[in-house]
Amino acid sequence: EVQLVESGGGLVKPGGSLRLSCAASGFTFSSYSMNWVRQAPGKGLEWVSSISSSSSYIYYADSVKGRFTISRDNAKNSLYLQMNSLRAEDTAVYYCARVNSTFGTYYFDYWGQGTLVTVSS
Amino acid sequence: SYVLTQPPSVSVAPGQTARITCGGNNIGSKSVHWYQQKPGQAPVLVVYDDSDRPSGIPDRLSGSNSGNTATLAISRVEAGDEADYYCQVWDSSSDHVVFGGGTKLTVL
């Protein structure tokens, strides 16, 4: 059974940092691209960042570029999101999601339960 | 950047068919995927590649995509279908994932 379990969320002050983790199990983690998607309270889904299976390709939403860093450790079956210079507008539930990607398509077939990040003084 | 437009809300009586649209420039040339999200839960993939369903998703849910509009149709709507629905594409020109703003389906 595929499982994605996020951790590391919490309350942080504006300008602070936080590192999210996503522990994967039930599949060959090193074979899949992974993403972070967030959802502000009462709002829709917002894509944050993606990383390919071997970390060769990394992309960020403009709203987090230069502040967030995505990474992975295939030996530990783990995905990470280092978040620096946090702002109030980064407050959201952060989901990790597994990518199913074939030629011309790219979608999320499994999601974690999410971890809440609150940026407030 | 590529934009996907969804109606904020759709209402339908039980047993009827709900249609949720997702508009985008020449979206028919892209693969569209749909997610269902119930309150307090993570999103769940319900349609991928325009019209395919993951295992376990009932055939009451179907998708189509042509021109500038993709559509998720839910036939014989039940109270349990009440949820937020999001469309999603991969924008190859920017290498970004794009979500629609979401549609809240209300079963009357």
CSV table of C-alpha atoms in Angstrom, one decimal:
chain,number,residue,atom,x,y,z
A,1,GLU,CA,0.0,0.0,0.0
A,2,VAL,CA,1.3,3.4,-1.0
A,3,GLN,CA,1.8,5.7,2.0
A,4,LEU,CA,3.0,9.3,2.2
A,5,VAL,CA,3.3,10.8,5.6
A,6,GLU,CA,4.3,14.5,6.0
A,7,SER,CA,5.8,15.9,9.1
A,8,GLY,CA,7.5,19.1,10.3
A,9,GLY,CA,4.7,21.6,10.2
A,10,GLY,CA,4.0,24.0,13.0
A,11,LEU,CA,3.9,27.6,14.1
A,12,VAL,CA,6.8,29.9,12.9
A,13,LYS,CA,7.3,33.6,13.0
A,14,PRO,CA,7.5,35.7,9.8
A,15,GLY,CA,11.0,35.5,8.4
A,16,GLY,CA,11.6,32.2,10.0
A,17,SER,CA,12.4,28.8,8.6
A,18,LEU,CA,10.9,25.3,8.6
A,19,ARG,CA,11.8,22.0,7.1
A,20,LEU,CA,9.0,19.6,6.0
A,21,SER,CA,9.5,15.9,5.5
A,22,CYS,CA,7.5,13.3,3.6
A,23,ALA,CA,8.2,9.6,4.4
A,24,ALA,CA,7.2,7.3,1.5
A,25,SER,CA,6.5,3.6,1.6
A,26,GLY,CA,4.8,0.9,-0.4
A,27,PHE,CA,6.5,1.7,-3.7
A,28,THR,CA,9.9,2.2,-5.3
A,29,PHE,CA,10.4,5.8,-4.2
A,30,SER,CA,13.5,6.3,-6.4
A,31,SER,CA,11.4,5.7,-9.5
A,32,TYR,CA,9.0,8.5,-9.1
A,33,SER,CA,9.0,12.3,-9.3
A,34,MET,CA,7.5,13.9,-6.3
A,35,ASN,CA,5.8,17.3,-5.6
A,36,TRP,CA,4.7,19.6,-2.9
A,37,VAL,CA,1.2,21.2,-3.1
A,38,ARG,CA,-0.2,23.5,-0.6
A,39,GLN,CA,-3.7,24.8,0.4
A,40,ALA,CA,-4.2,28.0,2.4
A,41,PRO,CA,-7.2,27.9,4.8
A,42,GLY,CA,-10.4,28.0,2.9
A,43,LYS,CA,-8.6,28.3,-0.5
A,44,GLY,CA,-7.8,26.1,-3.4
A,45,LEU,CA,-4.8,23.9,-4.3
A,46,GLU,CA,-1.6,25.6,-5.2
A,47,TRP,CA,1.4,23.8,-6.7
A,48,VAL,CA,4.6,24.6,-4.9
A,49,SER,CA,7.5,22.5,-6.3
A,50,SER,CA,8.5,19.4,-8.1
A,51,ILE,CA,11.6,17.1,-8.2
A,52,SER,CA,12.3,14.3,-10.6
A,53,SER,CA,13.3,10.8,-9.5
A,54,SER,CA,17.0,11.5,-9.6
A,55,SER,CA,16.8,15.1,-8.6
A,56,SER,CA,17.9,16.2,-12.0
A,57,TYR,CA,14.9,18.4,-12.7
A,58,ILE,CA,13.6,20.8,-10.0
A,59,TYR,CA,10.9,23.4,-10.5
A,60,TYR,CA,9.3,26.0,-8.3
A,61,ALA,CA,6.2,28.2,-8.3
A,62,ASP,CA,7.1,31.8,-8.7
A,63,SER,CA,5.6,32.5,-5.3
A,64,VAL,CA,8.2,30.4,-3.5
A,65,LYS,CA,11.2,30.6,-5.9
A,66,GLY,CA,14.3,31.7,-4.1
A,67,ARG,CA,12.9,31.0,-0.6
A,68,PHE,CA,12.0,27.3,-0.7
A,69,THR,CA,14.2,24.3,-1.6
A,70,ILE,CA,12.9,20.9,-2.5
A,71,SER,CA,15.2,17.8,-2.1
A,72,ARG,CA,15.0,14.1,-1.7
A,73,ASP,CA,16.9,11.2,-0.3
A,74,ASN,CA,16.2,8.1,-2.2
A,75,ALA,CA,18.1,5.9,0.3
A,76,LYS,CA,15.8,7.1,3.0
A,77,ASN,CA,12.6,7.2,0.9
A,78,SER,CA,12.1,10.7,1.9
A,79,LEU,CA,11.1,14.0,0.3
A,80,TYR,CA,11.9,17.4,1.9
A,81,LEU,CA,10.9,21.0,1.6
A,82,GLN,CA,13.2,23.6,3.2
A,83,MET,CA,11.2,26.8,3.7
A,84,ASN,CA,13.1,30.1,4.5
A,85,SER,CA,12.0,33.7,4.8
A,86,LEU,CA,8.5,32.6,5.6
A,87,ARG,CA,5.6,35.0,5.1
A,88,ALA,CA,2.0,35.0,6.4
A,89,GLU,CA,0.8,34.0,3.0
A,90,ASP,CA,2.8,30.8,3.2
A,91,THR,CA,0.3,29.6,5.9
A,92,ALA,CA,-1.2,26.5,4.5
A,93,VAL,CA,-1.6,22.7,4.7
A,94,TYR,CA,1.3,21.3,2.7
A,95,TYR,CA,0.8,18.0,0.9
A,96,CYS,CA,3.4,15.8,-0.7
A,97,ALA,CA,2.2,13.9,-3.8
A,98,ARG,CA,3.5,11.2,-6.0
A,99,VAL,CA,3.6,11.9,-9.7
A,100,ASN,CA,2.4,9.5,-12.3
A,101,SER,CA,4.1,10.7,-15.5
A,102,THR,CA,4.1,9.3,-19.0
A,103,PHE,CA,4.7,11.0,-22.3
A,104,GLY,CA,2.6,14.1,-22.4
A,105,THR,CA,0.9,13.7,-19.0
A,106,TYR,CA,1.7,14.5,-15.4
A,107,TYR,CA,-0.7,14.0,-12.5
A,108,PHE,CA,-0.8,13.1,-8.8
A,109,ASP,CA,-2.0,9.6,-8.1
A,110,TYR,CA,-1.2,9.5,-4.3
A,111,TRP,CA,-1.3,12.3,-1.7
A,112,GLY,CA,-0.2,12.5,1.9
A,113,GLN,CA,-2.6,13.7,4.6
A,114,GLY,CA,-0.8,17.0,4.8
A,115,THR,CA,1.0,19.0,7.5
A,116,LEU,CA,-0.1,22.5,8.6
A,117,VAL,CA,2.3,25.4,8.5
A,118,THR,CA,1.2,28.6,10.3
A,119,VAL,CA,3.3,31.7,9.9
A,120,SER,CA,2.3,34.3,12.5
A,121,SER,CA,3.9,36.5,15.0
B,1,SER,CA,1.4,31.5,-17.4
B,2,TYR,CA,-1.3,29.1,-18.2
B,3,VAL,CA,-4.7,29.7,-16.4
B,4,LEU,CA,-7.5,27.2,-15.7
B,5,THR,CA,-10.9,28.7,-14.9
B,6,GLN,CA,-13.6,26.8,-13.0
B,7,PRO,CA,-17.0,28.0,-11.7
B,8,PRO,CA,-16.8,28.5,-8.0
B,9,SER,CA,-20.0,26.4,-7.4
B,10,VAL,CA,-22.3,24.0,-9.0
B,11,SER,CA,-25.6,22.7,-7.4
B,12,VAL,CA,-27.5,19.7,-8.5
B,13,ALA,CA,-30.4,17.6,-7.1
B,14,PRO,CA,-29.8,14.0,-6.2
B,15,GLY,CA,-30.1,11.6,-9.1
B,16,GLN,CA,-29.3,14.3,-11.6
B,17,THR,CA,-26.1,14.9,-13.6
B,18,ALA,CA,-23.6,17.5,-12.5
B,19,ARG,CA,-21.2,19.0,-15.0
B,20,ILE,CA,-18.1,20.9,-13.8
B,21,THR,CA,-16.2,22.8,-16.4
B,22,CYS,CA,-12.5,23.7,-16.6
B,23,GLY,CA,-11.6,26.4,-19.1
B,24,GLY,CA,-8.2,27.0,-20.6
B,25,ASN,CA,-6.6,28.2,-23.8
B,26,ASN,CA,-6.7,25.3,-26.2
B,27,ILE,CA,-7.0,22.9,-23.2
B,28,GLY,CA,-8.0,20.2,-25.6
B,29,SER,CA,-4.4,19.8,-26.6
B,30,LYS,CA,-3.4,19.0,-23.0
B,31,SER,CA,-4.1,16.1,-20.7
B,32,VAL,CA,-6.5,17.1,-17.9
B,33,HIS,CA,-6.8,15.5,-14.5
B,34,TRP,CA,-9.5,15.9,-11.8
B,35,TYR,CA,-9.3,15.6,-8.1
B,36,GLN,CA,-12.1,15.4,-5.5
B,37,GLN,CA,-11.5,16.8,-2.0
B,38,LYS,CA,-13.9,16.4,0.9
B,39,PRO,CA,-13.6,18.6,4.0
B,40,GLY,CA,-10.6,17.9,6.1
B,41,GLN,CA,-9.2,15.3,3.7
B,42,ALA,CA,-6.5,15.2,1.1
B,43,PRO,CA,-7.4,15.4,-2.6
B,44,VAL,CA,-8.2,12.1,-4.4
B,45,LEU,CA,-7.6,11.6,-8.1
B,46,VAL,CA,-10.9,10.7,-9.8
B,47,VAL,CA,-10.1,11.2,-13.5
B,48,TYR,CA,-6.8,11.3,-15.3
B,49,ASP,CA,-5.8,11.8,-18.9
B,50,ASP,CA,-9.1,13.5,-19.7
B,51,SER,CA,-11.3,10.5,-19.3
B,52,ASP,CA,-9.7,7.6,-17.5
B,53,ARG,CA,-10.6,6.6,-14.0
B,54,PRO,CA,-8.4,5.1,-11.4
B,55,SER,CA,-9.4,1.8,-9.9
B,56,GLY,CA,-12.2,2.2,-7.3
B,57,ILE,CA,-13.7,5.3,-8.9
B,58,PRO,CA,-17.3,4.6,-10.0
B,59,ASP,CA,-18.2,5.0,-13.7
B,60,ARG,CA,-20.7,7.6,-12.7
B,61,LEU,CA,-17.8,10.0,-13.0
B,62,SER,CA,-16.6,10.7,-16.5
B,63,GLY,CA,-14.4,13.3,-18.2
B,64,SER,CA,-14.1,14.9,-21.6
B,65,ASN,CA,-11.9,17.5,-23.1
B,66,SER,CA,-12.1,19.5,-26.3
B,67,GLY,CA,-11.3,22.9,-27.6
B,68,ASN,CA,-11.1,25.3,-24.7
B,69,THR,CA,-13.1,23.4,-22.2
B,70,ALA,CA,-12.7,20.2,-20.2
B,71,THR,CA,-15.6,18.8,-18.3
B,72,LEU,CA,-16.1,16.4,-15.4
B,73,ALA,CA,-19.6,14.9,-15.4
B,74,ILE,CA,-21.1,13.1,-12.4
B,75,SER,CA,-24.2,11.2,-13.2
B,76,ARG,CA,-26.8,9.9,-10.7
B,77,VAL,CA,-25.4,12.4,-8.1
B,78,GLU,CA,-25.4,11.2,-4.5
B,79,ALA,CA,-25.0,13.1,-1.3
B,80,GLY,CA,-21.6,11.6,-0.9
B,81,ASP,CA,-20.4,13.4,-4.1
B,82,GLU,CA,-20.6,16.7,-2.3
B,83,ALA,CA,-17.0,18.0,-2.4
B,84,ASP,CA,-14.6,20.4,-4.0
B,85,TYR,CA,-13.3,19.4,-7.4
B,86,TYR,CA,-10.1,20.6,-9.0
B,87,CYS,CA,-8.8,20.3,-12.5
B,88,GLN,CA,-5.1,20.2,-13.2
B,89,VAL,CA,-2.7,20.2,-16.2
B,90,TRP,CA,1.0,20.2,-16.8
B,91,ASP,CA,2.1,23.4,-18.5
B,92,SER,CA,5.0,22.3,-20.7
B,93,SER,CA,5.9,25.8,-21.6
B,94,SER,CA,6.8,26.7,-18.0
B,95,ASP,CA,7.3,23.2,-16.6
B,96,HIS,CA,4.8,24.1,-13.9
B,97,VAL,CA,1.8,22.2,-12.6
B,98,VAL,CA,-1.4,24.3,-12.9
B,99,PHE,CA,-4.6,23.8,-10.9
B,100,GLY,CA,-8.0,25.3,-11.5
B,101,GLY,CA,-9.5,27.4,-8.7
B,102,GLY,CA,-11.8,24.6,-7.7
B,103,THR,CA,-15.6,24.0,-7.8
B,104,LYS,CA,-17.7,23.3,-4.8
B,105,LEU,CA,-20.4,20.7,-5.7
B,106,THR,CA,-23.5,21.1,-3.6
B,107,VAL,CA,-26.1,18.3,-3.6
B,108,LEU,CA,-29.5,19.9,-3.0
